GROMACS .gro file of C-alpha atoms in nm:
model
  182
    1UNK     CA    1   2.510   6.076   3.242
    2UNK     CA    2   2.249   5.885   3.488
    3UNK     CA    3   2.405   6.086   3.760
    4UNK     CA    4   2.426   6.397   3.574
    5UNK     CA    5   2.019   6.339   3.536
    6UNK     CA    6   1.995   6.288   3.927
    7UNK     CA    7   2.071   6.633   3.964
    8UNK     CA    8   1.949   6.830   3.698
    9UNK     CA    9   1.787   7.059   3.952
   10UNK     CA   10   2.073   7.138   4.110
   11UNK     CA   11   2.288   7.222   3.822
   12UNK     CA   12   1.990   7.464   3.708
   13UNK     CA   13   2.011   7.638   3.994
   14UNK     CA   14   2.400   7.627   4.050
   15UNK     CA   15   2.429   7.724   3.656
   16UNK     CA   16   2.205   8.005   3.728
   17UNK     CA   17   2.376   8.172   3.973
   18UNK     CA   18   2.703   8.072   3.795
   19UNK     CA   19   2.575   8.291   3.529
   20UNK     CA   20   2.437   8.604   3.739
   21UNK     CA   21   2.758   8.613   3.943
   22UNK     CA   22   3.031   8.601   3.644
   23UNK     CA   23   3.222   8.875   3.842
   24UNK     CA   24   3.316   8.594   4.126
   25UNK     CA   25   3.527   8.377   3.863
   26UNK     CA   26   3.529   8.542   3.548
   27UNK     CA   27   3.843   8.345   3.380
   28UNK     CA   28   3.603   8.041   3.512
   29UNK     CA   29   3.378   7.778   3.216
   30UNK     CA   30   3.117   7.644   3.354
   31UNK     CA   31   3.120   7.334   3.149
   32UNK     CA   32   3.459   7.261   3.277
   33UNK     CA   33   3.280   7.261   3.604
   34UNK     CA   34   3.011   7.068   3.509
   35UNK     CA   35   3.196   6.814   3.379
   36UNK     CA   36   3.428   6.773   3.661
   37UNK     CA   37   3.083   6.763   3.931
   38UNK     CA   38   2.926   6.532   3.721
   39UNK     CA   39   3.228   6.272   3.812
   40UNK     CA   40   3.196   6.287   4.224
   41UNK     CA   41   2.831   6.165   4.365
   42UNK     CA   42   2.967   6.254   4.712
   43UNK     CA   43   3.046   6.622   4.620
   44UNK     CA   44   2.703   6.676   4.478
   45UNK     CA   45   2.555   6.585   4.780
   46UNK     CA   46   2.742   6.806   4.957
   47UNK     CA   47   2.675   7.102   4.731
   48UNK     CA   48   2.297   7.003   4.734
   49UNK     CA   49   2.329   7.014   5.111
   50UNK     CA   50   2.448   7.384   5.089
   51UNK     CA   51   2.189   7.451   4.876
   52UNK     CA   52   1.966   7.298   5.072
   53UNK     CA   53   2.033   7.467   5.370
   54UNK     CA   54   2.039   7.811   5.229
   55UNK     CA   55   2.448   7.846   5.155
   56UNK     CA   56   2.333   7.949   4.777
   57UNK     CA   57   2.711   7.803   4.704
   58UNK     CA   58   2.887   7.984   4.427
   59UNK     CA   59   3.219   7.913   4.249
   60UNK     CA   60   3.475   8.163   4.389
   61UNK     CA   61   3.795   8.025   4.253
   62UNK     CA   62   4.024   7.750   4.143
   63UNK     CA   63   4.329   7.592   4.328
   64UNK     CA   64   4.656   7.696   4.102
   65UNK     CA   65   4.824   7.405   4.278
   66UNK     CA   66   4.568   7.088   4.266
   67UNK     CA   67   4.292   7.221   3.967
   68UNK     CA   68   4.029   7.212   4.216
   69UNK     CA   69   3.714   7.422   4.257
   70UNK     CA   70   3.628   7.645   4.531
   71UNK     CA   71   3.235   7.626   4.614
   72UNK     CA   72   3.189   7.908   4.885
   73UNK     CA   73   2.830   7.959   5.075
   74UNK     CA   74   2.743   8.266   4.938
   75UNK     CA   75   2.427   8.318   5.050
   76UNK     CA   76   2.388   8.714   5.180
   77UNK     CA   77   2.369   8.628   5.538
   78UNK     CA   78   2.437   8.321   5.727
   79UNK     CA   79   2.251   7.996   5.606
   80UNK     CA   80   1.947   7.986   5.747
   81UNK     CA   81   1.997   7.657   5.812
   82UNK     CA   82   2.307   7.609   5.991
   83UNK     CA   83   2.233   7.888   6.240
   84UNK     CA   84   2.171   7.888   6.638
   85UNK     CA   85   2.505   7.604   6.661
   86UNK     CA   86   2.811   7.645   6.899
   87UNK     CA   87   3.122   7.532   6.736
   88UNK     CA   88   3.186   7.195   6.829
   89UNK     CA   89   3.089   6.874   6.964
   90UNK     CA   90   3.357   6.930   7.330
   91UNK     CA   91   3.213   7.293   7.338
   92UNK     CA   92   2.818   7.149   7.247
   93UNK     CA   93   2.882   6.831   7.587
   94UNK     CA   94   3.029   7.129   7.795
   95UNK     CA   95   2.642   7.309   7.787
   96UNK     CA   96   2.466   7.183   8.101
   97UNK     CA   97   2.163   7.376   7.986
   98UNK     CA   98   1.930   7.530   7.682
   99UNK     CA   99   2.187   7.349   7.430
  100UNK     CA  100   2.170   7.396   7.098
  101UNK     CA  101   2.073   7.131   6.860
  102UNK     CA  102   2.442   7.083   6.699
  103UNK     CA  103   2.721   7.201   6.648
  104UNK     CA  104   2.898   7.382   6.321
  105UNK     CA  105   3.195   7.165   6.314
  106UNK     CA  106   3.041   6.844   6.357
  107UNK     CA  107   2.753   7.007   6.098
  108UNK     CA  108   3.039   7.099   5.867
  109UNK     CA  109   3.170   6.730   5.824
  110UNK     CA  110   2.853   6.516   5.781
  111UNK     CA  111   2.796   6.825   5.505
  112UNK     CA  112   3.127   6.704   5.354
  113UNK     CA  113   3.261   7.080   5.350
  114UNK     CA  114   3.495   7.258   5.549
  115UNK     CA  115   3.423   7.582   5.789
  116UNK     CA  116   3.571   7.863   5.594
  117UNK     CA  117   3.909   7.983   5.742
  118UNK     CA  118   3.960   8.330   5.801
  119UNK     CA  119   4.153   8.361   5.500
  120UNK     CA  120   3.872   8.245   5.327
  121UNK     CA  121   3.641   8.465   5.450
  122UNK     CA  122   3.832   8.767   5.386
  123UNK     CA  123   3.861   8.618   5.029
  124UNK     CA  124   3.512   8.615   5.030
  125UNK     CA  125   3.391   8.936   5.133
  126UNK     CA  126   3.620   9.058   4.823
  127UNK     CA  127   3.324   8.949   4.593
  128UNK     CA  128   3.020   9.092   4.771
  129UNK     CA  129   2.868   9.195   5.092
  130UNK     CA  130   2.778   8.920   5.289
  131UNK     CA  131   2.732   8.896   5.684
  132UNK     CA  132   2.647   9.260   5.721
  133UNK     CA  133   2.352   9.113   5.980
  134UNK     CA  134   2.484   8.779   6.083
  135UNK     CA  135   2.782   8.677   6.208
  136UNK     CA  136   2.969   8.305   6.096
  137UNK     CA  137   3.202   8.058   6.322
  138UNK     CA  138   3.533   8.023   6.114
  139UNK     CA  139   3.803   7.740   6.168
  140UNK     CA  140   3.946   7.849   6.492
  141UNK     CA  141   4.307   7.775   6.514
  142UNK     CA  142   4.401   7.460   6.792
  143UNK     CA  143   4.593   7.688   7.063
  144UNK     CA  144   4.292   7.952   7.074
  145UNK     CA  145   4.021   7.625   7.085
  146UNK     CA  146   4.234   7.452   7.350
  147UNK     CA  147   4.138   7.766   7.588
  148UNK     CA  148   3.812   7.723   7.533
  149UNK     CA  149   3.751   8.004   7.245
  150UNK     CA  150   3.630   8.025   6.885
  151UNK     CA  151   3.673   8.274   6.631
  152UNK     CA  152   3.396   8.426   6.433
  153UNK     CA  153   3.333   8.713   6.192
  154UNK     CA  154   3.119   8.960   6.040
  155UNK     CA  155   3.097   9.257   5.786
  156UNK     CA  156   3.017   9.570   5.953
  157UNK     CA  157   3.128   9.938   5.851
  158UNK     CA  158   3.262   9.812   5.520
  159UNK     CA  159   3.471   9.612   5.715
  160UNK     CA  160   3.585   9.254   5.791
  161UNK     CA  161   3.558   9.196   6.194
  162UNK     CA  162   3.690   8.890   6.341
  163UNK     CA  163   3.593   8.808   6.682
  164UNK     CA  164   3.657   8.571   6.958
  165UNK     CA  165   3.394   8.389   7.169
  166UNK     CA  166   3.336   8.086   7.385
  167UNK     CA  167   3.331   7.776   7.184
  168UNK     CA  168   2.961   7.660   7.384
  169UNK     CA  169   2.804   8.023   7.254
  170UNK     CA  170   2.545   8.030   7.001
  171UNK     CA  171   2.272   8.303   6.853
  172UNK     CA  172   2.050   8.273   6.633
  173UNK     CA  173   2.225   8.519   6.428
  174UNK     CA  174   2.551   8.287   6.382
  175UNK     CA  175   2.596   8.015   6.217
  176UNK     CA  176   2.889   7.931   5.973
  177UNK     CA  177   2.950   7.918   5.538
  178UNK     CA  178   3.146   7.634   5.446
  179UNK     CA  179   3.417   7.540   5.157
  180UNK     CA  180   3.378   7.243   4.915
  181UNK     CA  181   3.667   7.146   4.676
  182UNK     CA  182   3.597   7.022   4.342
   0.00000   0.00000   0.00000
């Protein structure tokens, strides 16, 4: 319970939007949920990072096979805070000049999440509209990274675009919505 009580705040908030988004896991308890967050220190500081840096995370599903949790950022456009990155640390060394300040992957991992796949994203986009202004760096696939590219994606004309683009790119319109298992 003493860790429950360290983040009391953050369940508010997470139980809030829980409650104002039942459409995005309506077979879902939130107790159940609860319960199993209040058990993991590490994964409450990672979902207090999202939250933190504007991800607004919301439960999108469960895992049929291992009874996990699926936190998604599901904050309207790309966090705030994880915007203006290139995609990784080889892509972030190969800038000679105006680098950014890090890099999504690298961001990603100290976060303890994961960059959303494109599956993932597609899967998200099925419960609201969300990157119709911004764009966000997915998990690019090794043979498409080991030629120097990285996949993004955005919601535009009611529809799901995903896009290629240097790894060392960034705008301050991309950035990248994460995954954490529960």
């Amino acid at each position: 319970m003493a860790l429950e009580n360290n983040y009391d705040d953050l369940f508010q908030i997470i139980k809030q939007r829980f409650d104002d988004n039942k459409s995005r896991h309506p077979d879902l308890n939130w107790e159940d949920i609860q319960q199993k967050l209040s058990k993991d220190s590490k994964k409450l500081e990672s979902l207090r990072q999202m939250e933190d840096n504007g991800g607004e995370p919301d439960v999108i599903a469960i895992d049929q096979k291992s009874g996990e949790y699926l936190f998604f950022d599901c904050a309207a456009e790309s966090p705030k805070g994880r915007r203006s990155f290139c995609y990784d640390k080889a892509a972030l060394e190969k800038r000679k000049e105006n680098k950014p300040n890090n890099n999504a992957v690298d961001a990603a991992k100290s976060m303890g999440i994961d960059l959303l796949t494109e599956e993932e994203y597609r899967e998200l986009q099925r419960h609201g509209t969300f990157d119709s202004k911004t764009s966000s760096w997915l998990k690019t696939p090794e043979k498409i990274r080991k030629l120097g590219g990285a996949i993004f994606a955005d919601l535009r004309f009611k529809t799901v675009f995903i896009y290629h683009s240097g790894a060392e790119s960034y705008y301050a319109s991309r950035g990248f919505r994460g995954v954490l298992w529960v």
